PDB file of C-alpha atoms in Angstrom:
ATOM      1  CA  MET A   8      54.740  82.816 242.178  1.00 92.00           C
ATOM      2  CA  PHE A   9      58.174  84.967 241.923  1.00 98.00           C
ATOM      3  CA  ILE A  10      60.783  86.008 239.778  1.00 98.00           C
ATOM      4  CA  ASP A  11      64.974  85.877 240.682  1.00 99.00           C
ATOM      5  CA  THR A  12      65.078  89.156 239.070  1.00 98.00           C
ATOM      6  CA  HIS A  13      68.737  88.453 238.990  1.00 99.00           C
ATOM      7  CA  LEU A  14      70.599  84.887 239.487  1.00 98.00           C
ATOM      8  CA  HIS A  15      74.252  83.613 237.860  1.00 98.00           C
ATOM      9  CA  LEU A  16      73.206  80.913 235.248  1.00 98.00           C
ATOM     10  CA  ASP A  17      76.406  81.043 233.693  1.00 98.00           C
ATOM     11  CA  GLU A  18      77.722  79.535 237.064  1.00 98.00           C
ATOM     12  CA  PHE A  19      75.770  76.450 237.596  1.00 98.00           C
ATOM     13  CA  SER A  20      76.702  73.330 235.993  1.00 96.00           C
ATOM     14  CA  ASN A  21      73.332  71.637 237.011  1.00 97.00           C
ATOM     15  CA  ILE A  22      71.220  74.136 235.314  1.00 98.00           C
ATOM     16  CA  ASP A  23      67.840  71.776 234.345  1.00 98.00           C
ATOM     17  CA  GLU A  24      67.883  70.708 237.931  1.00 98.00           C
ATOM     18  CA  ILE A  25      67.988  73.971 239.641  1.00 98.00           C
ATOM     19  CA  LEU A  26      65.671  75.049 237.259  1.00 98.00           C
ATOM     20  CA  ASP A  27      64.169  72.648 237.786  1.00 98.00           C
ATOM     21  CA  ARG A  28      64.078  72.961 241.487  1.00 98.00           C
ATOM     22  CA  ALA A  29      63.107  76.180 241.334  1.00 98.00           C
ATOM     23  CA  ARG A  30      59.975  76.039 239.149  1.00 98.00           C
ATOM     24  CA  GLY A  31      58.663  72.512 241.547  1.00 98.00           C
ATOM     25  CA  VAL A  32      58.559  76.081 244.653  1.00 98.00           C
ATOM     26  CA  GLY A  33      56.883  78.480 243.075  1.00 97.00           C
ATOM     27  CA  ILE A  34      59.455  80.590 240.751  1.00 98.00           C
ATOM     28  CA  LYS A  35      58.816  80.669 237.316  1.00 97.00           C
ATOM     29  CA  GLY A  36      60.988  83.289 236.514  1.00 98.00           C
ATOM     30  CA  PHE A  37      64.904  84.034 236.661  1.00 98.00           C
ATOM     31  CA  PHE A  38      66.830  86.732 234.841  1.00 99.00           C
ATOM     32  CA  SER A  39      70.727  85.482 234.330  1.00 98.00           C
ATOM     33  CA  VAL A  40      73.098  88.405 234.367  1.00 98.00           C
ATOM     34  CA  GLY A  41      76.425  88.960 232.506  1.00 98.00           C
ATOM     35  CA  TYR A  42      79.520  90.079 234.969  1.00 98.00           C
ATOM     36  CA  ASP A  43      82.362  90.159 231.648  1.00 98.00           C
ATOM     37  CA  VAL A  44      82.066  89.336 228.242  1.00 98.00           C
ATOM     38  CA  GLU A  45      81.847  86.123 228.705  1.00 98.00           C
ATOM     39  CA  SER A  46      78.855  85.408 231.054  1.00 98.00           C
ATOM     40  CA  SER A  47      77.008  87.753 229.028  1.00 98.00           C
ATOM     41  CA  ARG A  48      76.819  85.963 226.165  1.00 98.00           C
ATOM     42  CA  VAL A  49      75.913  82.798 228.375  1.00 98.00           C
ATOM     43  CA  SER A  50      73.486  84.981 229.914  1.00 98.00           C
ATOM     44  CA  LEU A  51      71.802  84.701 225.957  1.00 98.00           C
ATOM     45  CA  LEU A  52      72.304  81.826 225.421  1.00 98.00           C
ATOM     46  CA  LEU A  53      70.338  80.771 228.195  1.00 98.00           C
ATOM     47  CA  SER A  54      67.831  82.527 227.522  1.00 98.00           C
ATOM     48  CA  CYS A  55      67.439  82.114 224.235  1.00 97.00           C
ATOM     49  CA  ARG A  56      67.098  77.793 225.636  1.00 98.00           C
ATOM     50  CA  TYR A  57      64.647  78.586 228.172  1.00 98.00           C
ATOM     51  CA  SER A  58      61.704  80.230 228.037  1.00 98.00           C
ATOM     52  CA  ASP A  59      61.553  81.155 231.307  1.00 98.00           C
ATOM     53  CA  VAL A  60      65.140  82.647 230.911  1.00 98.00           C
ATOM     54  CA  TYR A  61      66.102  86.455 230.413  1.00 98.00           C
ATOM     55  CA  ALA A  62      69.391  87.950 230.275  1.00 98.00           C
ATOM     56  CA  VAL A  63      70.474  90.822 231.325  1.00 98.00           C
ATOM     57  CA  VAL A  64      74.427  91.985 229.531  1.00 99.00           C
ATOM     58  CA  GLY A  65      76.971  94.116 231.038  1.00 98.00           C
ATOM     59  CA  ILE A  66      80.048  94.327 232.977  1.00 98.00           C
ATOM     60  CA  HIS A  67      80.450  94.212 236.336  1.00 98.00           C
ATOM     61  CA  PRO A  68      83.083  96.850 237.628  1.00 98.00           C
ATOM     62  CA  HIS A  69      85.389  94.076 238.093  1.00 98.00           C
ATOM     63  CA  SER A  70      86.509  93.251 234.537  1.00 98.00           C
ATOM     64  CA  ALA A  71      85.859  97.580 233.723  1.00 98.00           C
ATOM     65  CA  GLY A  72      88.742  96.426 231.306  1.00 98.00           C
ATOM     66  CA  GLU A  73      86.278  94.178 229.020  1.00 98.00           C
ATOM     67  CA  CYS A  74      84.039  97.200 228.630  1.00 98.00           C
ATOM     68  CA  THR A  75      85.745  97.057 224.876  1.00 98.00           C
ATOM     69  CA  ASP A  76      83.688  99.311 222.067  1.00 98.00           C
ATOM     70  CA  GLU A  77      83.166  95.247 220.428  1.00 98.00           C
ATOM     71  CA  PHE A  78      80.914  94.660 223.387  1.00 98.00           C
ATOM     72  CA  LEU A  79      79.165  97.385 223.445  1.00 98.00           C
ATOM     73  CA  ASP A  80      78.463  96.925 219.853  1.00 98.00           C
ATOM     74  CA  TRP A  81      77.078  93.488 220.265  1.00 98.00           C
ATOM     75  CA  ILE A  82      75.035  94.494 222.746  1.00 98.00           C
ATOM     76  CA  ARG A  83      73.674  97.204 219.612  1.00 98.00           C
ATOM     77  CA  SER A  84      74.003  94.092 217.785  1.00 98.00           C
ATOM     78  CA  ILE A  85      70.745  92.017 219.896  1.00 98.00           C
ATOM     79  CA  LYS A  86      69.234  95.038 220.992  1.00 96.00           C
ATOM     80  CA  ASP A  87      66.095  93.911 219.262  1.00 96.00           C
ATOM     81  CA  ASN A  88      65.894  90.403 221.225  1.00 98.00           C
ATOM     82  CA  LYS A  89      63.173  90.247 223.055  1.00 97.00           C
ATOM     83  CA  LYS A  90      64.819  88.397 225.655  1.00 98.00           C
ATOM     84  CA  VAL A  91      67.451  90.958 226.451  1.00 98.00           C
ATOM     85  CA  LEU A  92      65.787  92.327 229.319  1.00 98.00           C
ATOM     86  CA  GLY A  93      68.501  95.171 230.813  1.00 98.00           C
ATOM     87  CA  ILE A  94      72.118  96.523 230.840  1.00 98.00           C
ATOM     88  CA  GLY A  95      74.200  95.195 233.642  1.00 98.00           C
ATOM     89  CA  GLU A  96      75.509  94.399 236.300  1.00 98.00           C
ATOM     90  CA  ILE A  97      77.049  97.570 235.925  1.00 98.00           C
ATOM     91  CA  GLY A  98      78.432 100.273 238.531  1.00 98.00           C
ATOM     92  CA  LEU A  99      80.706 100.944 240.954  1.00 98.00           C
ATOM     93  CA  ASP A 100      83.173  98.943 243.428  1.00 98.00           C
ATOM     94  CA  TYR A 101      85.184 100.740 245.514  1.00 98.00           C
ATOM     95  CA  TYR A 102      85.329  97.875 248.955  1.00 96.00           C
ATOM     96  CA  ARG A 103      87.737  95.792 246.339  1.00 93.00           C
ATOM     97  CA  ASN A 104      88.362  97.758 244.055  1.00 92.00           C
ATOM     98  CA  LEU A 105      89.389  95.413 241.751  1.00 95.00           C
ATOM     99  CA  SER A 106      89.474  97.661 238.548  1.00 97.00           C
ATOM    100  CA  PRO A 107      91.099 101.326 238.996  1.00 97.00           C
ATOM    101  CA  ARG A 108      88.830 104.169 239.883  1.00 98.00           C
ATOM    102  CA  GLU A 109      89.288 105.766 237.085  1.00 98.00           C
ATOM    103  CA  VAL A 110      88.616 102.442 234.510  1.00 98.00           C
ATOM    104  CA  GLN A 111      84.803 101.522 236.555  1.00 98.00           C
ATOM    105  CA  ILE A 112      83.560 104.920 235.761  1.00 98.00           C
ATOM    106  CA  GLU A 113      84.678 104.902 232.167  1.00 98.00           C
ATOM    107  CA  ALA A 114      82.831 101.433 231.910  1.00 98.00           C
ATOM    108  CA  PHE A 115      79.884 102.513 234.158  1.00 98.00           C
ATOM    109  CA  GLU A 116      79.663 106.020 232.330  1.00 98.00           C
ATOM    110  CA  ARG A 117      79.946 104.131 228.549  1.00 98.00           C
ATOM    111  CA  GLN A 118      77.301 101.833 229.598  1.00 98.00           C
ATOM    112  CA  LEU A 119      74.743 103.867 231.456  1.00 98.00           C
ATOM    113  CA  SER A 120      74.833 106.012 228.095  1.00 98.00           C
ATOM    114  CA  LEU A 121      74.192 102.447 225.674  1.00 98.00           C
ATOM    115  CA  ALA A 122      71.509 101.864 228.405  1.00 98.00           C
ATOM    116  CA  GLN A 123      70.361 105.578 227.522  1.00 98.00           C
ATOM    117  CA  GLU A 124      70.754 105.167 223.685  1.00 98.00           C
ATOM    118  CA  LEU A 125      68.978 101.980 223.955  1.00 98.00           C
ATOM    119  CA  ASP A 126      66.075 102.910 226.111  1.00 98.00           C
ATOM    120  CA  LEU A 127      66.630 100.020 228.629  1.00 98.00           C
ATOM    121  CA  PRO A 128      66.779  99.201 232.290  1.00 98.00           C
ATOM    122  CA  VAL A 129      70.298  99.020 234.054  1.00 99.00           C
ATOM    123  CA  SER A 130      71.075  96.302 237.068  1.00 98.00           C
ATOM    124  CA  LEU A 131      73.096  98.967 239.098  1.00 98.00           C
ATOM    125  CA  HIS A 132      76.235  97.513 241.318  1.00 98.00           C
ATOM    126  CA  ILE A 133      77.271  99.535 243.822  1.00 98.00           C
ATOM    127  CA  ARG A 134      79.496  98.666 247.019  1.00 98.00           C
ATOM    128  CA  ASP A 135      80.734 101.653 248.886  1.00 97.00           C
ATOM    129  CA  GLY A 136      80.060 104.081 246.023  1.00 97.00           C
ATOM    130  CA  TYR A 137      76.917 105.794 246.081  1.00 98.00           C
ATOM    131  CA  GLN A 138      77.753 109.433 246.438  1.00 97.00           C
ATOM    132  CA  GLU A 139      79.789 109.127 243.342  1.00 98.00           C
ATOM    133  CA  ALA A 140      77.087 106.757 241.369  1.00 98.00           C
ATOM    134  CA  PHE A 141      74.015 109.215 241.928  1.00 98.00           C
ATOM    135  CA  LYS A 142      76.517 111.857 240.858  1.00 98.00           C
ATOM    136  CA  ILE A 143      77.175 110.365 237.383  1.00 98.00           C
ATOM    137  CA  LEU A 144      73.130 108.693 237.342  1.00 98.00           C
ATOM    138  CA  LYS A 145      72.346 112.597 237.330  1.00 97.00           C
ATOM    139  CA  GLY A 146      74.080 112.646 233.591  1.00 97.00           C
ATOM    140  CA  TYR A 147      71.841 110.221 232.597  1.00 98.00           C
ATOM    141  CA  ARG A 148      68.638 109.210 231.931  1.00 97.00           C
ATOM    142  CA  VAL A 149      67.985 105.624 232.838  1.00 98.00           C
ATOM    143  CA  LYS A 150      65.707 103.690 235.297  1.00 98.00           C
ATOM    144  CA  GLY A 151      66.315 100.474 236.647  1.00 98.00           C
ATOM    145  CA  VAL A 152      66.977  98.409 239.985  1.00 99.00           C
ATOM    146  CA  LEU A 153      69.897  99.200 242.885  1.00 98.00           C
ATOM    147  CA  HIS A 154      70.735  95.127 243.163  1.00 98.00           C
ATOM    148  CA  CYS A 155      71.013  93.394 246.678  1.00 98.00           C
ATOM    149  CA  TYR A 156      70.999  97.097 247.829  1.00 98.00           C
ATOM    150  CA  SER A 157      74.014  98.297 250.512  1.00 97.00           C
ATOM    151  CA  GLY A 158      73.136 101.783 251.023  1.00 97.00           C
ATOM    152  CA  GLY A 159      71.494 101.889 254.242  1.00 97.00           C
ATOM    153  CA  LEU A 160      68.949 103.528 255.028  1.00 97.00           C
ATOM    154  CA  HIS A 161      71.263 107.748 254.185  1.00 93.00           C
ATOM    155  CA  PHE A 162      70.734 106.607 250.331  1.00 97.00           C
ATOM    156  CA  LEU A 163      67.779 105.024 249.931  1.00 98.00           C
ATOM    157  CA  GLU A 164      65.385 108.034 249.496  1.00 97.00           C
ATOM    158  CA  THR A 165      67.629 109.184 246.637  1.00 97.00           C
ATOM    159  CA  ALA A 166      67.527 105.785 244.682  1.00 98.00           C
ATOM    160  CA  LEU A 167      64.176 105.976 245.506  1.00 98.00           C
ATOM    161  CA  SER A 168      63.347 109.874 244.022  1.00 97.00           C
ATOM    162  CA  SER A 169      66.032 108.919 241.760  1.00 97.00           C
ATOM    163  CA  GLY A 170      62.902 106.710 240.134  1.00 97.00           C
ATOM    164  CA  PHE A 171      65.311 103.218 241.556  1.00 98.00           C
ATOM    165  CA  PHE A 172      63.712  99.914 242.538  1.00 98.00           C
ATOM    166  CA  ILE A 173      65.984  97.837 245.593  1.00 98.00           C
ATOM    167  CA  GLY A 174      67.002  94.596 244.774  1.00 98.00           C
ATOM    168  CA  PHE A 175      66.992  92.709 248.377  1.00 98.00           C
ATOM    169  CA  ASP A 176      68.615  89.480 249.076  1.00 98.00           C
ATOM    170  CA  GLY A 177      69.814  86.854 251.355  1.00 98.00           C
ATOM    171  CA  PRO A 178      71.642  88.934 253.399  1.00 98.00           C
ATOM    172  CA  VAL A 179      68.777  90.353 254.287  1.00 98.00           C
ATOM    173  CA  THR A 180      67.311  86.928 256.230  1.00 98.00           C
ATOM    174  CA  PHE A 181      70.546  87.141 258.357  1.00 98.00           C
ATOM    175  CA  HIS A 182      70.348  87.637 261.594  1.00 94.00           C
ATOM    176  CA  ASN A 183      72.691  90.225 262.307  1.00 93.00           C
ATOM    177  CA  ALA A 184      70.898  92.605 259.074  1.00 96.00           C
ATOM    178  CA  ARG A 185      69.457  95.330 261.399  1.00 96.00           C
ATOM    179  CA  GLU A 186      69.900  98.266 259.626  1.00 96.00           C
ATOM    180  CA  LEU A 187      69.165  95.863 256.297  1.00 97.00           C
ATOM    181  CA  ILE A 188      65.567  95.600 258.018  1.00 97.00           C
ATOM    182  CA  LYS A 189      65.354  99.437 258.767  1.00 98.00           C
ATOM    183  CA  VAL A 190      65.362  99.480 254.861  1.00 98.00           C
ATOM    184  CA  VAL A 191      62.944  96.485 254.111  1.00 98.00           C
ATOM    185  CA  GLU A 192      60.947  98.123 256.220  1.00 98.00           C
ATOM    186  CA  SER A 193      61.169 101.852 254.823  1.00 98.00           C
ATOM    187  CA  CYS A 194      61.483 100.686 252.056  1.00 98.00           C
ATOM    188  CA  PRO A 195      58.059 101.588 249.778  1.00 98.00           C
ATOM    189  CA  LEU A 196      56.183  98.167 248.392  1.00 98.00           C
ATOM    190  CA  ASP A 197      55.844  99.251 245.431  1.00 98.00           C
ATOM    191  CA  ARG A 198      59.828  99.589 244.752  1.00 98.00           C
ATOM    192  CA  ILE A 199      61.266  96.244 246.149  1.00 98.00           C
ATOM    193  CA  LEU A 200      62.081  92.912 243.740  1.00 98.00           C
ATOM    194  CA  LEU A 201      63.199  89.413 245.081  1.00 98.00           C
ATOM    195  CA  GLU A 202      67.064  88.346 244.373  1.00 98.00           C
ATOM    196  CA  THR A 203      69.204  86.052 244.908  1.00 98.00           C
ATOM    197  CA  ASP A 204      71.959  86.474 243.155  1.00 98.00           C
ATOM    198  CA  ALA A 205      72.449  83.097 243.373  1.00 98.00           C
ATOM    199  CA  PRO A 206      75.147  80.925 243.579  1.00 98.00           C
ATOM    200  CA  TYR A 207      76.966  83.548 246.229  1.00 98.00           C
ATOM    201  CA  LEU A 208      74.569  85.051 249.013  1.00 98.00           C
ATOM    202  CA  ALA A 209      72.955  81.845 249.978  1.00 98.00           C
ATOM    203  CA  PRO A 210      70.206  83.265 252.793  1.00 98.00           C
ATOM    204  CA  GLU A 211      69.295  81.526 256.015  1.00 97.00           C
ATOM    205  CA  PRO A 212      69.600  78.818 256.942  1.00 96.00           C
ATOM    206  CA  HIS A 213      71.654  77.746 253.701  1.00 97.00           C
ATOM    207  CA  ARG A 214      73.890  80.624 254.738  1.00 97.00           C
ATOM    208  CA  GLY A 215      77.303  80.363 254.004  1.00 95.00           C
ATOM    209  CA  ARG A 216      76.939  77.597 251.666  1.00 97.00           C
ATOM    210  CA  LYS A 217      76.391  77.696 247.559  1.00 98.00           C
ATOM    211  CA  ASN A 218      72.740  79.516 246.682  1.00 98.00           C
ATOM    212  CA  GLU A 219      70.360  78.419 244.205  1.00 98.00           C
ATOM    213  CA  PRO A 220      67.030  80.065 242.980  1.00 98.00           C
ATOM    214  CA  ALA A 221      65.100  78.086 244.786  1.00 98.00           C
ATOM    215  CA  TYR A 222      66.118  79.942 247.825  1.00 98.00           C
ATOM    216  CA  LEU A 223      64.388  82.429 247.170  1.00 98.00           C
ATOM    217  CA  LEU A 224      61.423  81.073 249.485  1.00 98.00           C
ATOM    218  CA  TYR A 225      63.633  82.497 252.168  1.00 98.00           C
ATOM    219  CA  ILE A 226      64.112  85.972 251.069  1.00 98.00           C
ATOM    220  CA  ALA A 227      59.706  86.405 250.290  1.00 98.00           C
ATOM    221  CA  GLU A 228      58.817  84.671 253.742  1.00 98.00           C
ATOM    222  CA  LYS A 229      61.570  87.731 255.059  1.00 98.00           C
ATOM    223  CA  ILE A 230      60.232  90.499 254.207  1.00 98.00           C
ATOM    224  CA  ALA A 231      56.369  89.316 253.892  1.00 98.00           C
ATOM    225  CA  GLU A 232      56.952  89.427 257.878  1.00 98.00           C
ATOM    226  CA  LEU A 233      58.543  92.643 257.890  1.00 98.00           C
ATOM    227  CA  LYS A 234      55.993  94.439 255.641  1.00 98.00           C
ATOM    228  CA  GLY A 235      52.957  92.509 257.227  1.00 98.00           C
ATOM    229  CA  ILE A 236      51.412  90.936 254.356  1.00 98.00           C
ATOM    230  CA  THR A 237      50.699  87.687 253.115  1.00 98.00           C
ATOM    231  CA  LEU A 238      53.464  85.542 250.839  1.00 98.00           C
ATOM    232  CA  GLU A 239      50.495  85.469 247.914  1.00 98.00           C
ATOM    233  CA  GLU A 240      50.085  89.627 248.063  1.00 98.00           C
ATOM    234  CA  LEU A 241      54.606  89.515 248.111  1.00 98.00           C
ATOM    235  CA  SER A 242      53.578  88.017 244.644  1.00 98.00           C
ATOM    236  CA  ARG A 243      52.085  89.998 243.114  1.00 98.00           C
ATOM    237  CA  ILE A 244      53.454  93.046 244.237  1.00 98.00           C
ATOM    238  CA  THR A 245      56.929  91.985 243.562  1.00 98.00           C
ATOM    239  CA  LEU A 246      55.577  90.326 239.300  1.00 98.00           C
ATOM    240  CA  GLU A 247      53.871  93.796 238.876  1.00 98.00           C
ATOM    241  CA  ASN A 248      57.232  95.391 240.259  1.00 98.00           C
ATOM    242  CA  THR A 249      58.641  93.073 238.738  1.00 98.00           C
ATOM    243  CA  LYS A 250      57.457  94.539 234.604  1.00 98.00           C
ATOM    244  CA  LEU A 251      57.723  97.779 235.859  1.00 98.00           C
ATOM    245  CA  CYS A 252      61.466  97.587 236.273  1.00 98.00           C
ATOM    246  CA  PHE A 253      61.764  95.620 233.043  1.00 98.00           C
ATOM    247  CA  PRO A 254      59.282  95.769 230.571  1.00 98.00           C
ATOM    248  CA  ARG A 255      60.824  93.524 228.012  1.00 97.00           C
ATOM    249  CA  TYR A 256      59.976  90.892 230.851  1.00 98.00           C
ATOM    250  CA  ALA A 257      56.581  88.420 229.354  1.00 90.00           C
ATOM    251  CA  PRO A 258      55.615  85.710 231.172  1.00 86.00           C
TER     252      PRO A 258
END
């Protein structure tokens, strides 16, 4: 049993088919993560429609301008819905800079403040902004996961000492993923979460094509190999990790 703790079901038209295919290979939970107002609302609707789908709602740094009072009040209005597991994906993206950096920072801080207020974990999207992000995070009492971690060994200890889980996605299977493999080898088993980020970042042997949650097994197999454990052991450990990171998750 594996849990895909980060994917974007709102971007699929054939959701029933996608979920059935994943369930058939042992994927038993799906965390549909928002990145703007519409995807957050759709993720909530899907969590109500499917018993094994859960919602994480928030504004991605690319869409930082959508982090309005109205949106934050909407999250407050659904805070008691147990299918809402956390706030995300939120953070800083200084690689593409599709939103001005000051707007990204404001949206990040407002959502961190809300996560602290509501006592919800966060799913963080950080790209080329780890130093700034950790400086900001020091001001908030929040925990969660560094989604699709790309901070290398340099920021791993800071992430772990700050109490965050580390999300690994398709790139860990890539042939040129030498640094990321070192991160997996260095990351304690009790801090690892499995993600696909579907429909993005398909693992080998599907690299370059549309990703889907069934492909989580390729990621699990690679991490089990690197850690020298069985898939059954990895399943047990990552399920426990998922429950610790997202306390509302109740399979």
